[in-house]
XYZ file of C-alpha atoms in Angstrom:
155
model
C -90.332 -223.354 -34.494
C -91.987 -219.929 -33.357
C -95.586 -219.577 -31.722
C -97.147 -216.085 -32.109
C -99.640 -215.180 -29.811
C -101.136 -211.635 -29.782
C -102.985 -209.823 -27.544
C -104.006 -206.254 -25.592
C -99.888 -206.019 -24.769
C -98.914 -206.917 -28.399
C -97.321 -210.124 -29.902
C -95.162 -212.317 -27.958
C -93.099 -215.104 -29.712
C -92.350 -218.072 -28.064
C -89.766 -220.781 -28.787
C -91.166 -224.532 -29.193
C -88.447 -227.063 -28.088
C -90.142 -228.950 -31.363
C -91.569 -228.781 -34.907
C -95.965 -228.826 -33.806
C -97.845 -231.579 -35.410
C -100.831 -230.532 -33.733
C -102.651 -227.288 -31.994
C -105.628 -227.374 -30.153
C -107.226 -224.395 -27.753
C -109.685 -225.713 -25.690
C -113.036 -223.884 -23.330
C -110.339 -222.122 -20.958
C -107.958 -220.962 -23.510
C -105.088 -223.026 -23.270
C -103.215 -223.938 -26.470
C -102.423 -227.275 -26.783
C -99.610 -228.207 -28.394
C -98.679 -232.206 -29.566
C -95.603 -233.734 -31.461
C -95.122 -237.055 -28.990
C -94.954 -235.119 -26.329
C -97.901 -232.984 -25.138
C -97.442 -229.099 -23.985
C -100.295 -226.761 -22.668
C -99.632 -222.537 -22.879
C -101.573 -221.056 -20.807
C -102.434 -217.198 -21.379
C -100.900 -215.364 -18.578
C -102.838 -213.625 -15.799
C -104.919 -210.728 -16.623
C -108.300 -209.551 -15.221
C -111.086 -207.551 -17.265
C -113.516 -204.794 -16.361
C -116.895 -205.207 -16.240
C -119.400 -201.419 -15.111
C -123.162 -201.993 -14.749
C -124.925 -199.388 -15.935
C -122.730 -198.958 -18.876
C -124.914 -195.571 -19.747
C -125.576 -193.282 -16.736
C -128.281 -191.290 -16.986
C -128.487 -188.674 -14.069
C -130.358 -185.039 -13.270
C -128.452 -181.882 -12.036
C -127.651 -181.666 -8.212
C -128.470 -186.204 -7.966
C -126.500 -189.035 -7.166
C -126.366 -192.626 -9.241
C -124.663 -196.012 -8.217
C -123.496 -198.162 -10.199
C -121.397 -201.949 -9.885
C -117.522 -201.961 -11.034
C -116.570 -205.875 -11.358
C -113.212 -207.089 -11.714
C -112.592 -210.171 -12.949
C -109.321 -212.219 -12.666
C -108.270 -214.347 -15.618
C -105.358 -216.977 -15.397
C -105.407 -216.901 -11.755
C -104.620 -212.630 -11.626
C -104.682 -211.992 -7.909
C -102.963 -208.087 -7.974
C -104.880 -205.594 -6.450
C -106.165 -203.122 -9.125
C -106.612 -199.354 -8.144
C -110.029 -197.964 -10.288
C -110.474 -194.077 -11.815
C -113.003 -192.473 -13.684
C -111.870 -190.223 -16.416
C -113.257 -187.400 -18.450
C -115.402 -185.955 -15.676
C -117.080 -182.747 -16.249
C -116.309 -180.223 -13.392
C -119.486 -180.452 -11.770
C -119.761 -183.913 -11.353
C -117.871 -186.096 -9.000
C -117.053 -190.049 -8.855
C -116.517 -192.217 -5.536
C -115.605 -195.757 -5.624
C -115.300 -197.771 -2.795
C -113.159 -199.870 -1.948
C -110.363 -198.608 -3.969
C -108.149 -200.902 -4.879
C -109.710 -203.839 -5.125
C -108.967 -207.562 -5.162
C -109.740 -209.516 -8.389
C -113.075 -211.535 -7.811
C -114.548 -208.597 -6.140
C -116.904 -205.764 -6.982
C -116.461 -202.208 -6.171
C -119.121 -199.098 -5.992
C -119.277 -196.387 -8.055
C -121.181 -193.308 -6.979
C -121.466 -190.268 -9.599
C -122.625 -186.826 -7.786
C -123.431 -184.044 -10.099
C -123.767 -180.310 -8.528
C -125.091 -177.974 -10.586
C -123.878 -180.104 -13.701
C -125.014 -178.514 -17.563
C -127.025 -180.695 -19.468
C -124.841 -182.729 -22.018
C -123.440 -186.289 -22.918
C -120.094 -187.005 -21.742
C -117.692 -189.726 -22.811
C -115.996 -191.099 -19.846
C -113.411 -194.211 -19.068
C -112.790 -196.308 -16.351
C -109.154 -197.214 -15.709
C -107.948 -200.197 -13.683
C -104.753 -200.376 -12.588
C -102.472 -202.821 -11.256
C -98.370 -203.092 -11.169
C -98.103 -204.725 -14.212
C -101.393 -204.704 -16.587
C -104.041 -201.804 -16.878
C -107.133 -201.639 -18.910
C -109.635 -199.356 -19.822
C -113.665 -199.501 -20.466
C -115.577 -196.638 -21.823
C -118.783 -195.682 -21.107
C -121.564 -192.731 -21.365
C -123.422 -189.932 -18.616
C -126.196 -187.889 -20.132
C -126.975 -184.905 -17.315
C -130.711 -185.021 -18.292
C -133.665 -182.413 -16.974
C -135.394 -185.562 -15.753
C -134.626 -189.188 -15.220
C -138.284 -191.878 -14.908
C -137.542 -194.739 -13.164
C -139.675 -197.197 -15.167
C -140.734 -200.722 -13.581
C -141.881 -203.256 -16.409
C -144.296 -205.719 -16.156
C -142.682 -209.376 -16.302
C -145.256 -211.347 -17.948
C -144.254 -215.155 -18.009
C -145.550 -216.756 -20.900
């Protein structure tokens, strides 16, 4: 008996020492699997990318930060080494610390000098010695950027 499982890395089949009678995934993700004897499959270690703001909005010759978050999953605990790709070539990116342990965040600083107006389409790429993801995201080089406070009005 075969269990398929796909993912980001593709499909991986994996032998079952016996015909399944039952499946069950439960609220972590492991697959359950029951025929007198009970089996858990766990997904294997990964981590994710998480970048807050996900849309950068910044004026020529400024500076934004920003949060890079990288979560483990399955108990991941490789360093992963962060990029930012599709710069324009007046703006520059910073991110400290680089690499970074899963768990932790990371800062992101963008530095535009002299930068034309536009919208760019960038990526963030995390890295690690086995697994790397990517997570896109937008910068629009705007003539002016208002930092608007709202009212929170409880209700």
């Amino acid at each position: 008996w075969l269990l398929e499982r796909r993912d980001d890395a593709g499909v991986q089949i994996y032998q079952t020492p016996f015909k399944i009678d039952y499946i069950e995934v439960d609220q972590n993700n492991h697959v359950w699997l029951a025929n007198g004897s009970l089996w858990r499959m766990s997904p294997r270690p990964d981590f994710t990318l998480e970048l807050h703001p996900p849309l950068w909005l910044i004026e020529p010759d400024d500076v934004r930060s920003g949060t890079i978050k990288v979560n483990p999953a399955g108990g991941y605990d490789e360093k992963v080494t962060l990029a930012i790709g599709g710069l324009p070539a007046a703006v520059s990116a910073a991110i400290v610390p680089n690499p970074v342990s899963p768990g932790e965040n990371a800062a992101l600083k963008l530095t535009t000098t002299a930068a034309p107006l536009g919208d760019y389409d960038l990526t963030l790429t995390g890295t690690s010695s086995s697994l790397s993801h990517e997570r896109p995201f937008r910068l629009a080089i705007v003539d002016q950027v208002y930092d608007v406070i709202l009212p929170f009005v409880p209700r």
